[in-house]
Amino acid sequence: MDPHESKLAWLLALAADPQPERIAETHGVVIGLLAGGPHQTEQELSEQLAGLQVGDWSSNRIQENLGPAISTLRSELASPDMDFKPLLPTDDRPLSERTQCLAAWVTGFLAGFGAGAPKLEQADSTEALRLLEQVARAATDPEDDDEVQEEAYAELSEFIRVATLLLREEGLRQSA
């Protein structure tokens, strides 16, 4: 199993629910924890995830794959190519499902990031966090043009990707 398959298997086990929204939210929580406290140990991360009631920590599958999954997620966040992407449904899924998953991912990210209680010092980081709180309430409007909604979804997806990386950088500055 390659590192990305291992990461996905771990996230699916951690989500404990095959619903796309739950998987997206779980990924968001883990990424939020990693962004808010980038130098946490695996033990600290597992304790925080358990404290947030994410996953069944009595599961051997979760415990066994924790290290490889966290390592892969950290590598994605630290990539110099900035190729991190939130785990969201593909474009062939209905827009309403993708939007719900995007909102769930952001909700999870905010919970994970907040659990690390980082003190934001940069105005850009504070603004990004405020805007993420608004994105968490995202929904589709049946009266809007499909093309307009698709464009808005693409812009929101890119915004949360960049905001995540910005907030991770803030976390790195604080823990240095």
XYZ file of C-alpha atoms in Angstrom:
176
model
C 0.000 0.000 0.000
C 1.523 3.339 -1.003
C 1.539 6.287 1.460
C -1.525 7.940 -0.108
C -3.552 4.713 0.021
C -2.448 4.238 3.629
C -3.536 7.794 4.465
C -6.925 7.290 2.827
C -7.475 3.936 4.562
C -6.628 5.546 7.900
C -8.971 8.492 7.295
C -11.789 6.134 6.306
C -11.258 4.096 9.478
C -11.043 7.265 11.559
C -14.221 8.718 10.069
C -16.074 5.539 11.114
C -18.849 6.595 8.752
C -18.653 6.214 4.976
C -20.686 9.366 4.334
C -18.698 11.848 2.209
C -19.421 14.735 4.604
C -18.056 12.777 7.567
C -14.888 11.797 5.701
C -14.316 15.416 4.609
C -14.926 16.679 8.148
C -12.512 14.107 9.598
C -9.795 15.132 7.136
C -10.456 18.767 8.057
C -10.069 18.043 11.784
C -6.748 16.256 11.290
C -5.410 18.982 8.980
C -6.588 21.645 11.446
C -4.693 19.934 14.260
C -1.573 19.693 12.101
C -1.846 23.335 11.003
C -2.505 24.671 14.505
C 0.252 22.616 16.122
C 2.637 21.489 13.399
C 5.226 20.039 15.787
C 2.895 17.839 17.833
C 3.880 14.231 18.365
C 1.728 11.385 17.108
C 0.723 10.707 20.722
C -0.402 14.317 21.204
C -2.361 14.195 17.954
C -4.077 10.938 18.881
C -4.993 12.369 22.301
C -6.461 15.482 20.699
C -8.394 13.437 18.133
C -9.743 11.231 20.906
C -10.624 14.354 22.920
C -12.515 15.733 19.932
C -14.264 12.340 19.698
C -12.901 11.706 16.220
C -12.480 7.997 15.609
C -12.600 4.861 17.719
C -9.187 4.833 19.366
C -9.624 1.234 20.485
C -9.367 0.272 16.791
C -6.078 -1.423 15.908
C -6.415 -0.152 12.331
C -6.397 3.458 13.489
C -3.460 2.937 15.854
C -1.393 0.945 13.331
C -1.770 3.440 10.490
C -1.460 6.621 12.556
C 2.258 7.167 11.911
C 2.276 6.630 8.139
C -0.934 8.633 7.652
C 0.248 11.610 9.718
C 3.620 11.532 7.969
C 1.907 11.671 4.564
C -0.411 14.495 5.643
C 2.520 16.493 7.060
C 4.435 16.015 3.806
C 1.462 17.253 1.791
C 1.146 20.362 3.970
C 4.886 21.068 3.821
C 5.259 20.499 0.080
C 7.273 23.304 -1.534
C 4.966 22.928 -4.545
C 1.991 23.804 -2.316
C 0.151 20.773 -3.678
C -1.931 20.202 -0.542
C -5.625 19.728 -1.304
C -8.540 19.216 1.077
C -10.095 15.761 0.737
C -13.324 16.581 -1.101
C -15.515 14.696 -3.596
C -14.484 14.775 -7.234
C -16.117 17.066 -9.773
C -18.343 14.265 -11.091
C -20.365 14.353 -7.852
C -23.378 16.691 -7.558
C -22.509 20.270 -6.653
C -24.769 20.167 -3.583
C -22.809 17.174 -2.211
C -19.465 18.830 -2.928
C -20.619 22.047 -1.251
C -21.837 20.166 1.843
C -18.496 18.360 2.020
C -16.588 21.615 1.625
C -18.547 23.150 4.504
C -18.005 19.990 6.594
C -14.266 20.035 5.825
C -13.996 23.661 6.961
C -16.042 22.942 10.105
C -13.666 20.097 10.914
C -10.618 22.237 10.165
C -11.858 24.993 12.482
C -12.438 22.459 15.287
C -8.974 20.953 14.847
C -7.212 24.281 14.463
C -9.032 25.709 17.466
C -8.076 22.707 19.610
C -4.444 23.728 19.188
C -5.411 27.194 20.454
C -2.834 29.046 18.369
C -2.625 32.785 18.961
C -2.875 34.481 15.594
C -0.535 37.429 15.258
C -0.756 38.164 11.533
C -3.723 40.171 10.239
C -3.886 37.940 7.140
C -4.252 34.855 9.334
C -6.999 36.415 11.429
C -8.883 37.439 8.281
C -8.436 33.981 6.736
C -9.859 32.360 9.865
C -12.825 34.762 9.868
C -13.556 33.972 6.219
C -13.252 30.231 6.856
C -15.952 30.590 9.506
C -18.210 32.023 6.801
C -17.305 29.238 4.345
C -18.367 26.682 6.969
C -21.927 27.880 6.340
C -21.686 27.443 2.552
C -24.708 26.105 0.697
C -25.950 26.050 -2.861
C -28.775 28.252 -4.049
C -31.141 26.407 -6.405
C -32.007 29.699 -8.094
C -28.401 30.511 -9.053
C -26.994 29.584 -12.440
C -25.102 26.249 -12.374
C -22.044 27.775 -14.004
C -21.941 30.578 -11.434
C -22.240 28.065 -8.594
C -19.486 25.863 -10.064
C -17.217 28.879 -10.323
C -17.997 29.903 -6.742
C -17.274 26.364 -5.529
C -13.916 26.330 -7.343
C -12.990 29.694 -5.811
C -13.981 28.552 -2.311
C -12.020 25.312 -2.711
C -8.913 27.229 -3.708
C -9.423 29.729 -0.893
C -9.598 27.028 1.789
C -6.496 25.370 0.366
C -4.500 28.621 0.506
C -5.962 29.662 3.882
C -4.971 26.284 5.333
C -1.384 26.751 4.177
C -1.331 30.336 5.494
C -2.600 29.249 8.911
C -0.075 26.403 9.008
C 2.709 28.926 8.386
C 1.396 30.968 11.313
C 1.480 27.816 13.455
C 5.071 27.148 12.391
C 6.130 30.698 13.323
C 4.616 30.342 16.776
C 6.186 26.994 17.533
C 9.649 28.048 16.344
